[in-house]
PDB file of C-alpha atoms in Angstrom:
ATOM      1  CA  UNK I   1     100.786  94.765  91.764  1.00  0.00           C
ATOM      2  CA  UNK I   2      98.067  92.514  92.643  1.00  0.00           C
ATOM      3  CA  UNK I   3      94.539  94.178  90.866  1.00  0.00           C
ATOM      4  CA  UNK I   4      91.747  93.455  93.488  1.00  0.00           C
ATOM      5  CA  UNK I   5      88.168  93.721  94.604  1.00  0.00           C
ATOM      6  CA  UNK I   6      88.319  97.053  97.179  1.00  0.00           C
ATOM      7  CA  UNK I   7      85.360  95.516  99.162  1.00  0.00           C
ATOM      8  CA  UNK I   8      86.850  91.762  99.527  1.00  0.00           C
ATOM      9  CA  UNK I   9      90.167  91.742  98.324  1.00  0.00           C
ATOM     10  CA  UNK I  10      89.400  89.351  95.625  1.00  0.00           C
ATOM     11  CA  UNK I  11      91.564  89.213  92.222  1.00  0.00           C
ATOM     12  CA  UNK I  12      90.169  91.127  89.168  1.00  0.00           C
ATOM     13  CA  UNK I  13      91.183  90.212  85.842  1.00  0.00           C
ATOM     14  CA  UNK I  14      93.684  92.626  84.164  1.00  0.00           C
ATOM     15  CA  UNK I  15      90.783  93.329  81.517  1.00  0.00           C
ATOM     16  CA  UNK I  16      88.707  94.894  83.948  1.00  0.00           C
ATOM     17  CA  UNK I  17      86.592  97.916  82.954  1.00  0.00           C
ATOM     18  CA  UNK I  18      87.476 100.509  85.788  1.00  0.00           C
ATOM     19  CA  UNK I  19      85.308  99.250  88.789  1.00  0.00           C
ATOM     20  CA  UNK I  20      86.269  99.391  92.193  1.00  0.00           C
ATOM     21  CA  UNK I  21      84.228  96.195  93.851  1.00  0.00           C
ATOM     22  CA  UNK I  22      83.592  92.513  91.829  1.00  0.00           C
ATOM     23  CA  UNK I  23      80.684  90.789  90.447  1.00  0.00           C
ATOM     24  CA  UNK I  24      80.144  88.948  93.244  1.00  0.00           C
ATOM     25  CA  UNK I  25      80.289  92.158  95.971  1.00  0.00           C
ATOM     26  CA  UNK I  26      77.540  93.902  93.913  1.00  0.00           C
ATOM     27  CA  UNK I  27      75.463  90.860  94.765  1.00  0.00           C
ATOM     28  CA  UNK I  28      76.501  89.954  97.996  1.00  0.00           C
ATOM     29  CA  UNK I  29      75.974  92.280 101.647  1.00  0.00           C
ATOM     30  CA  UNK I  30      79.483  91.837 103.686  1.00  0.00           C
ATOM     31  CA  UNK I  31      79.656  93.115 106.991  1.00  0.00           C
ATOM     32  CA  UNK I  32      82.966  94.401 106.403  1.00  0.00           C
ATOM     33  CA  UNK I  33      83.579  97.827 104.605  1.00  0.00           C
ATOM     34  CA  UNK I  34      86.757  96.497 102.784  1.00  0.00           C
ATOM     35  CA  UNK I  35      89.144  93.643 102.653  1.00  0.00           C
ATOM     36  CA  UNK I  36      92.707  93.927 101.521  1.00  0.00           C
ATOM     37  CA  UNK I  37      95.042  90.820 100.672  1.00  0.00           C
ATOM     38  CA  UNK I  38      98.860  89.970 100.702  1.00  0.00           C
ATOM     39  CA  UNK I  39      97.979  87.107  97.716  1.00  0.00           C
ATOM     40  CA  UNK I  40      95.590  84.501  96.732  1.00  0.00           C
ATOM     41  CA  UNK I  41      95.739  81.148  97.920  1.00  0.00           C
ATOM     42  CA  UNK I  42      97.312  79.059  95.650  1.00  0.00           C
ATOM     43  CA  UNK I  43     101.319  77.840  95.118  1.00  0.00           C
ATOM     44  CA  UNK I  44     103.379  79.430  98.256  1.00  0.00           C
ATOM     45  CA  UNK I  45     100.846  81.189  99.979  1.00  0.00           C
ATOM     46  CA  UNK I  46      98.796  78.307  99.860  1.00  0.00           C
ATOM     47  CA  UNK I  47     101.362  76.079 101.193  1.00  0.00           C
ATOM     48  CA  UNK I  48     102.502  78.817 103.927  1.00  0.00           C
ATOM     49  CA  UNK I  49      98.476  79.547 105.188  1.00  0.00           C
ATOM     50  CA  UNK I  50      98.553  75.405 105.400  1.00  0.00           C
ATOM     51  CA  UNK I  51     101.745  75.047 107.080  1.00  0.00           C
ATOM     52  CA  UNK I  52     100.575  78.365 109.756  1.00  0.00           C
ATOM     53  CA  UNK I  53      98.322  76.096 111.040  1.00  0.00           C
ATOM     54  CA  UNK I  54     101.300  73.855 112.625  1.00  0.00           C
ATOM     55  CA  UNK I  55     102.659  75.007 116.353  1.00  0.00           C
ATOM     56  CA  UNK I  56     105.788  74.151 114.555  1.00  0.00           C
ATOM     57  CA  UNK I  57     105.365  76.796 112.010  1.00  0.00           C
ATOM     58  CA  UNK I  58     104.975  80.169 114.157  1.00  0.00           C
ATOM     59  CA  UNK I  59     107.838  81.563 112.953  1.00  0.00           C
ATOM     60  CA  UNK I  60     106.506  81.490 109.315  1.00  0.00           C
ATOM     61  CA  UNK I  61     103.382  82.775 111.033  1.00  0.00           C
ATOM     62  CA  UNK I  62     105.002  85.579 112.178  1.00  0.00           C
ATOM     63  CA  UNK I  63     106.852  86.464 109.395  1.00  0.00           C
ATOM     64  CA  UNK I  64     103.757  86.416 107.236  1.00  0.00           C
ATOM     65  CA  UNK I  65     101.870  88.749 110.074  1.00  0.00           C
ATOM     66  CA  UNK I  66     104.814  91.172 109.320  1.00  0.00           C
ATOM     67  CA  UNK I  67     104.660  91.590 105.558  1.00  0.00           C
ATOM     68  CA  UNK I  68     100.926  91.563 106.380  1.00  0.00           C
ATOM     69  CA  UNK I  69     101.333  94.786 108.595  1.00  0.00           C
ATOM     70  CA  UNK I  70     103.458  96.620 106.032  1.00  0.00           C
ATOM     71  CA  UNK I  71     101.024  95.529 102.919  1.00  0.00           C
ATOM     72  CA  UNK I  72      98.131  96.950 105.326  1.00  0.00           C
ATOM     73  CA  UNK I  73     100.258  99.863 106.638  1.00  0.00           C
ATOM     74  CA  UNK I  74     100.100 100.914 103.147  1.00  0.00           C
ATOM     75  CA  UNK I  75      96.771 100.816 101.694  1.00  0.00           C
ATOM     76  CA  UNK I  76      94.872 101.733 104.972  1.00  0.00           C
ATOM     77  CA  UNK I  77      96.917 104.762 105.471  1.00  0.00           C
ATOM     78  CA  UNK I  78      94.324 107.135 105.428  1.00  0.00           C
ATOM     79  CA  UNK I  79      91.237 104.910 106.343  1.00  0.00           C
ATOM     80  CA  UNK I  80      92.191 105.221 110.397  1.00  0.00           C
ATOM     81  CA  UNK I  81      92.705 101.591 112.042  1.00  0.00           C
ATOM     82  CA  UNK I  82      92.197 101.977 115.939  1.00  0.00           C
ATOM     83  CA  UNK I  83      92.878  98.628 117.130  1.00  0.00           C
ATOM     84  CA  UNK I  84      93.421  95.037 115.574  1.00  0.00           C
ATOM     85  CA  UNK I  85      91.849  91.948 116.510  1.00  0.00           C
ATOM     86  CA  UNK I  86      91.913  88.531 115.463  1.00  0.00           C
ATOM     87  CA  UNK I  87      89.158  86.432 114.283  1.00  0.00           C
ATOM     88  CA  UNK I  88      88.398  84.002 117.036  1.00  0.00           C
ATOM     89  CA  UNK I  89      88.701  80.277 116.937  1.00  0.00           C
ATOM     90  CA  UNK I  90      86.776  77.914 119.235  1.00  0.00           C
ATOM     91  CA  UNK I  91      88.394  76.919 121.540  1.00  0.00           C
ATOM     92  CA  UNK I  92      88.719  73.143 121.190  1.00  0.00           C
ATOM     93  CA  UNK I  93      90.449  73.678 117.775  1.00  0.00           C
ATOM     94  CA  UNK I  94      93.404  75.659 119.230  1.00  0.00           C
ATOM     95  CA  UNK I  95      93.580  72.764 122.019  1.00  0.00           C
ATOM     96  CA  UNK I  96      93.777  70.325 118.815  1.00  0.00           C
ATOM     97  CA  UNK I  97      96.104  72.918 116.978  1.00  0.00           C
ATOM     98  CA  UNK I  98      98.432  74.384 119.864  1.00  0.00           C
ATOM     99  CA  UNK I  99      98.525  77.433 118.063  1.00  0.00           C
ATOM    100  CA  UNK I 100      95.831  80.552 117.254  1.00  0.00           C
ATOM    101  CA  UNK I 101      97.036  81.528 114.035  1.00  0.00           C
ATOM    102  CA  UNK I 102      95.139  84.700 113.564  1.00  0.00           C
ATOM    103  CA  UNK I 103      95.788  85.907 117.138  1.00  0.00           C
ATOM    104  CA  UNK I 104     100.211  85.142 116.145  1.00  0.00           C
ATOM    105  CA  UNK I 105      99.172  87.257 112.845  1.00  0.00           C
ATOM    106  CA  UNK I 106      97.265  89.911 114.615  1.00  0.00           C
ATOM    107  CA  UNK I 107      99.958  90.472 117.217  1.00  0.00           C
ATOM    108  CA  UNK I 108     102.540  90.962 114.670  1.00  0.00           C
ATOM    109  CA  UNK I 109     100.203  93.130 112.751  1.00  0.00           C
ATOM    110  CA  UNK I 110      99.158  95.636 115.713  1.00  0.00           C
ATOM    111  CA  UNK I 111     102.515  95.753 117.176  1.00  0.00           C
ATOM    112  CA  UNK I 112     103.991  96.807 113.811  1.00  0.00           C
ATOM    113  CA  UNK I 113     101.301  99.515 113.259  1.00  0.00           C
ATOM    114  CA  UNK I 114     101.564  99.883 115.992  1.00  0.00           C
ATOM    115  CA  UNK I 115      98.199  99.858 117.220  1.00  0.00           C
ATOM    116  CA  UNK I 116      96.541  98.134 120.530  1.00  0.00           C
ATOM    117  CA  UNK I 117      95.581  94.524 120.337  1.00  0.00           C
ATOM    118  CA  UNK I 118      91.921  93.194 121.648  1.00  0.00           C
ATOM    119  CA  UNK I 119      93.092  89.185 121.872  1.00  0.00           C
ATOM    120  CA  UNK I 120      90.717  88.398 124.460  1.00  0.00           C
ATOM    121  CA  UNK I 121      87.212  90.755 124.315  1.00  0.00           C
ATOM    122  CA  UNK I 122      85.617  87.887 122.636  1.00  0.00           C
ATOM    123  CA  UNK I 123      84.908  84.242 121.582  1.00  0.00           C
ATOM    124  CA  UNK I 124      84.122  81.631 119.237  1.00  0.00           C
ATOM    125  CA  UNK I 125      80.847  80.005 121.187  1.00  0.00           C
ATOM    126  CA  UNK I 126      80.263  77.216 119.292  1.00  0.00           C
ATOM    127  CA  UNK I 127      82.116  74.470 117.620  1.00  0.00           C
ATOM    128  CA  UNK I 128      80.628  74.995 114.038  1.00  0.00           C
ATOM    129  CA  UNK I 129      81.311  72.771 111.018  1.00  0.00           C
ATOM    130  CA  UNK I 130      84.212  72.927 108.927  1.00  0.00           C
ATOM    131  CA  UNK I 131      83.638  75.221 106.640  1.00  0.00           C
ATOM    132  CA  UNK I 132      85.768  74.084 103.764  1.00  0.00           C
ATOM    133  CA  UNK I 133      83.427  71.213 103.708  1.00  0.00           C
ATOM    134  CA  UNK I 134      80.056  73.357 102.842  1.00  0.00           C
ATOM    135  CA  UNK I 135      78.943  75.320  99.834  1.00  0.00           C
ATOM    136  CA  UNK I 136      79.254  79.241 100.329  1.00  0.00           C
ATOM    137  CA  UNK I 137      75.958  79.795 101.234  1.00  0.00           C
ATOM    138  CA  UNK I 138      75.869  77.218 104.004  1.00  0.00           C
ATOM    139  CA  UNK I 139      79.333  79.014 104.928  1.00  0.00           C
ATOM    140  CA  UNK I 140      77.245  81.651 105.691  1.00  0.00           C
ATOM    141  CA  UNK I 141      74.694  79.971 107.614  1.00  0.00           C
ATOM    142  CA  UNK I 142      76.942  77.715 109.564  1.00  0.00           C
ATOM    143  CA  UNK I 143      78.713  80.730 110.675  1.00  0.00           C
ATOM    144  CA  UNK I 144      75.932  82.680 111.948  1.00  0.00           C
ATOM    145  CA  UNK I 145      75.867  83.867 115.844  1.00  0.00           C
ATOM    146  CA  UNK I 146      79.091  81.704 116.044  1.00  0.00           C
ATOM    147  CA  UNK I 147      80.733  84.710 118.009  1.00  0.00           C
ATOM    148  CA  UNK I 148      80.414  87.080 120.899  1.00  0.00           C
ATOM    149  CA  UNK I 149      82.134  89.571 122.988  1.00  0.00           C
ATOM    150  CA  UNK I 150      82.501  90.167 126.501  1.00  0.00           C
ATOM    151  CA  UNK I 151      81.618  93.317 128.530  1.00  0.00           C
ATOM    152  CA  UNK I 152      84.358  95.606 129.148  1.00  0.00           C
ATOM    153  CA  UNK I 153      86.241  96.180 126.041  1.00  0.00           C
ATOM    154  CA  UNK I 154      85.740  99.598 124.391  1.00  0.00           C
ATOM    155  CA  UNK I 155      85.257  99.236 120.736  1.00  0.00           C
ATOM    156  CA  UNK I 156      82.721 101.502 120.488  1.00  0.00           C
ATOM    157  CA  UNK I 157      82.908 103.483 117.675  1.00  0.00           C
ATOM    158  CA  UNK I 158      86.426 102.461 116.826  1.00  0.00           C
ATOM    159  CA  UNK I 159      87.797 101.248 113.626  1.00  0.00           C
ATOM    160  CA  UNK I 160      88.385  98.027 113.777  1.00  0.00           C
ATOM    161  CA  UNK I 161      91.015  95.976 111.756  1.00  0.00           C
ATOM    162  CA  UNK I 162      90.014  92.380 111.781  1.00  0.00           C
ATOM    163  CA  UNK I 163      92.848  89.912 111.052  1.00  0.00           C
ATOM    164  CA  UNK I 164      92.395  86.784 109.108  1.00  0.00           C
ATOM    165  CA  UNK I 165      94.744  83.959 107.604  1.00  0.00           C
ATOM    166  CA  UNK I 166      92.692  82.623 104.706  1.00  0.00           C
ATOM    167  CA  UNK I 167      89.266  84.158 103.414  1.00  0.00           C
ATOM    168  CA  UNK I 168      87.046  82.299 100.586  1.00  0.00           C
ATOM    169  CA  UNK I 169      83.312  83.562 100.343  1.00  0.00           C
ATOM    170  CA  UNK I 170      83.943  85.716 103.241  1.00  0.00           C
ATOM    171  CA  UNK I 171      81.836  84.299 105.611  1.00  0.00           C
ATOM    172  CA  UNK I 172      84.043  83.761 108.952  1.00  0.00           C
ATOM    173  CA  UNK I 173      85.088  87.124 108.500  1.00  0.00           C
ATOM    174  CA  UNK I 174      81.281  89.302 107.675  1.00  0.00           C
ATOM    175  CA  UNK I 175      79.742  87.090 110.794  1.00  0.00           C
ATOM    176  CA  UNK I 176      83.361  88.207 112.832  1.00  0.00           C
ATOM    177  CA  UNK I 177      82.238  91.765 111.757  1.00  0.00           C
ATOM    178  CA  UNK I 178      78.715  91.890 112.662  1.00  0.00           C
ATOM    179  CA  UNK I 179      79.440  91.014 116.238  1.00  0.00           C
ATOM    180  CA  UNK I 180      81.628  93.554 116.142  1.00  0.00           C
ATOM    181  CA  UNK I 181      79.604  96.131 115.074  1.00  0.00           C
ATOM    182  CA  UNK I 182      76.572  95.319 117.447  1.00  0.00           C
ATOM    183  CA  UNK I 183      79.563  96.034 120.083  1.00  0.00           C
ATOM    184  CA  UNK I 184      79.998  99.584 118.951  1.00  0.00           C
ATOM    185  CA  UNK I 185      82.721  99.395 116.327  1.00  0.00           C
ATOM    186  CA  UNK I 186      82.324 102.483 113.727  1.00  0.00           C
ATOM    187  CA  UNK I 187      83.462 100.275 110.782  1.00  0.00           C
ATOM    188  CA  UNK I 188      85.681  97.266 110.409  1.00  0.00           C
ATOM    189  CA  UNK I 189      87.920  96.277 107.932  1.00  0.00           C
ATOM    190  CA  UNK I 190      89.222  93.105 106.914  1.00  0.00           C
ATOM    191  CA  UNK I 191      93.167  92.205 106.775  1.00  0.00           C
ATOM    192  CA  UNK I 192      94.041  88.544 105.337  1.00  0.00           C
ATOM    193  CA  UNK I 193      97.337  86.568 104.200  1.00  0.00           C
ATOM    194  CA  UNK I 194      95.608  84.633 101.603  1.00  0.00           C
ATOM    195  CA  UNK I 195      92.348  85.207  99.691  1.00  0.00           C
ATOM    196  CA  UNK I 196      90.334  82.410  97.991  1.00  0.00           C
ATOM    197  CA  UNK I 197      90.463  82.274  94.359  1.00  0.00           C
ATOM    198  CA  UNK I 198      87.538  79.304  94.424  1.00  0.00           C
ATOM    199  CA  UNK I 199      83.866  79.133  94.295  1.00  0.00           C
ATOM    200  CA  UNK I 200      82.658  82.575  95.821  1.00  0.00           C
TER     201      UNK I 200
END
């Protein structure tokens, strides 16, 4: 079994001395509560989180939101998901992309819970940098007030489980779960096919 970080899903070393969260989570405020991982991203799930990003590839991108749902199925048994909902994209990259690949992952991943989807209570506003491009802490800040969410969807003081197809420093995701919580949600947990094993 893969020996992770309980807050952000990221790998500890077999050596490690009995703690639940990482170096880097005792130093760093997510707005997540935890963060749980099918694998890191490197060799196939690197190569399937690249290819997910294809129209082409939906398939694969459902497949993956399956095994995603049973790995989460698992180890959020007892923490109480409510709904799923998929981190948003703007919307000028899914015109480039043809294809939402969190919102394919999420569907798979609520309908297999099964719990109620919330595709469409919110938005990516602005067309931020790529983030792949920028150090983590400008991840951070070129994330900030990226999203927001439209009147009439209850999430208030629901569990949230927020899907995601790659997570690196966590950035996306903890600015994705502010908004959320500012809507209402009780807590909000993070659910992601590939974690990055890079710079944190």
């Amino acid at each position: 079994p893969r020996l992770a970080c309980q807050r952000c899903a990221s790998r500890l070393p077999w050596q490690w001395g009995g703690q639940d969260f990482c170096p880097q989570c005792l130093r760093r405020r997510y707005c997540f509560d935890r963060a749980e991982a099918l694998g890191d991203y490197r060799d196939e799930f690197q190569q399937a989180v690249l290819s997910m990003k294809s129209l082409r590839h939906e398939p694969l991108t459902r497949a993956m939101g399956k095994l995603l749902a049973r790995h989460v199925a698992d180890r959020f048994a007892h923490w109480g998901v409510e709904c799923g909902v998929p981190v948003p994209m703007h919307y000028w990259r899914r015109r480039r992309r043809g294809t939402h690949t969190a919102h394919v992952l999420a569907e798979q991943v609520a309908g297999l819970l099964p719990r109620p989807l919330v595709d469409r209570a919110w938005d990516c506003r602005r067309k931020s940098l790529k983030q792949g491009t920028l150090s983590p802490r400008e991840r951070f800040q070129n994330m900030r007030g990226a999203f927001s969410i439209a009147a009439g969807y209850d999430i208030n003081e629901k569990r949230v489980l927020l899907v995601v197809d790659i997570m690196t420093p966590g950035a996306t995701a903890s600015e994705a779960a502010r908004t959320l919580r500012r809507a209402g949600a009780a807590a909000v947990a993070v659910a992601v096919v590939a974690r990055g094993t890079g710079r944190h």
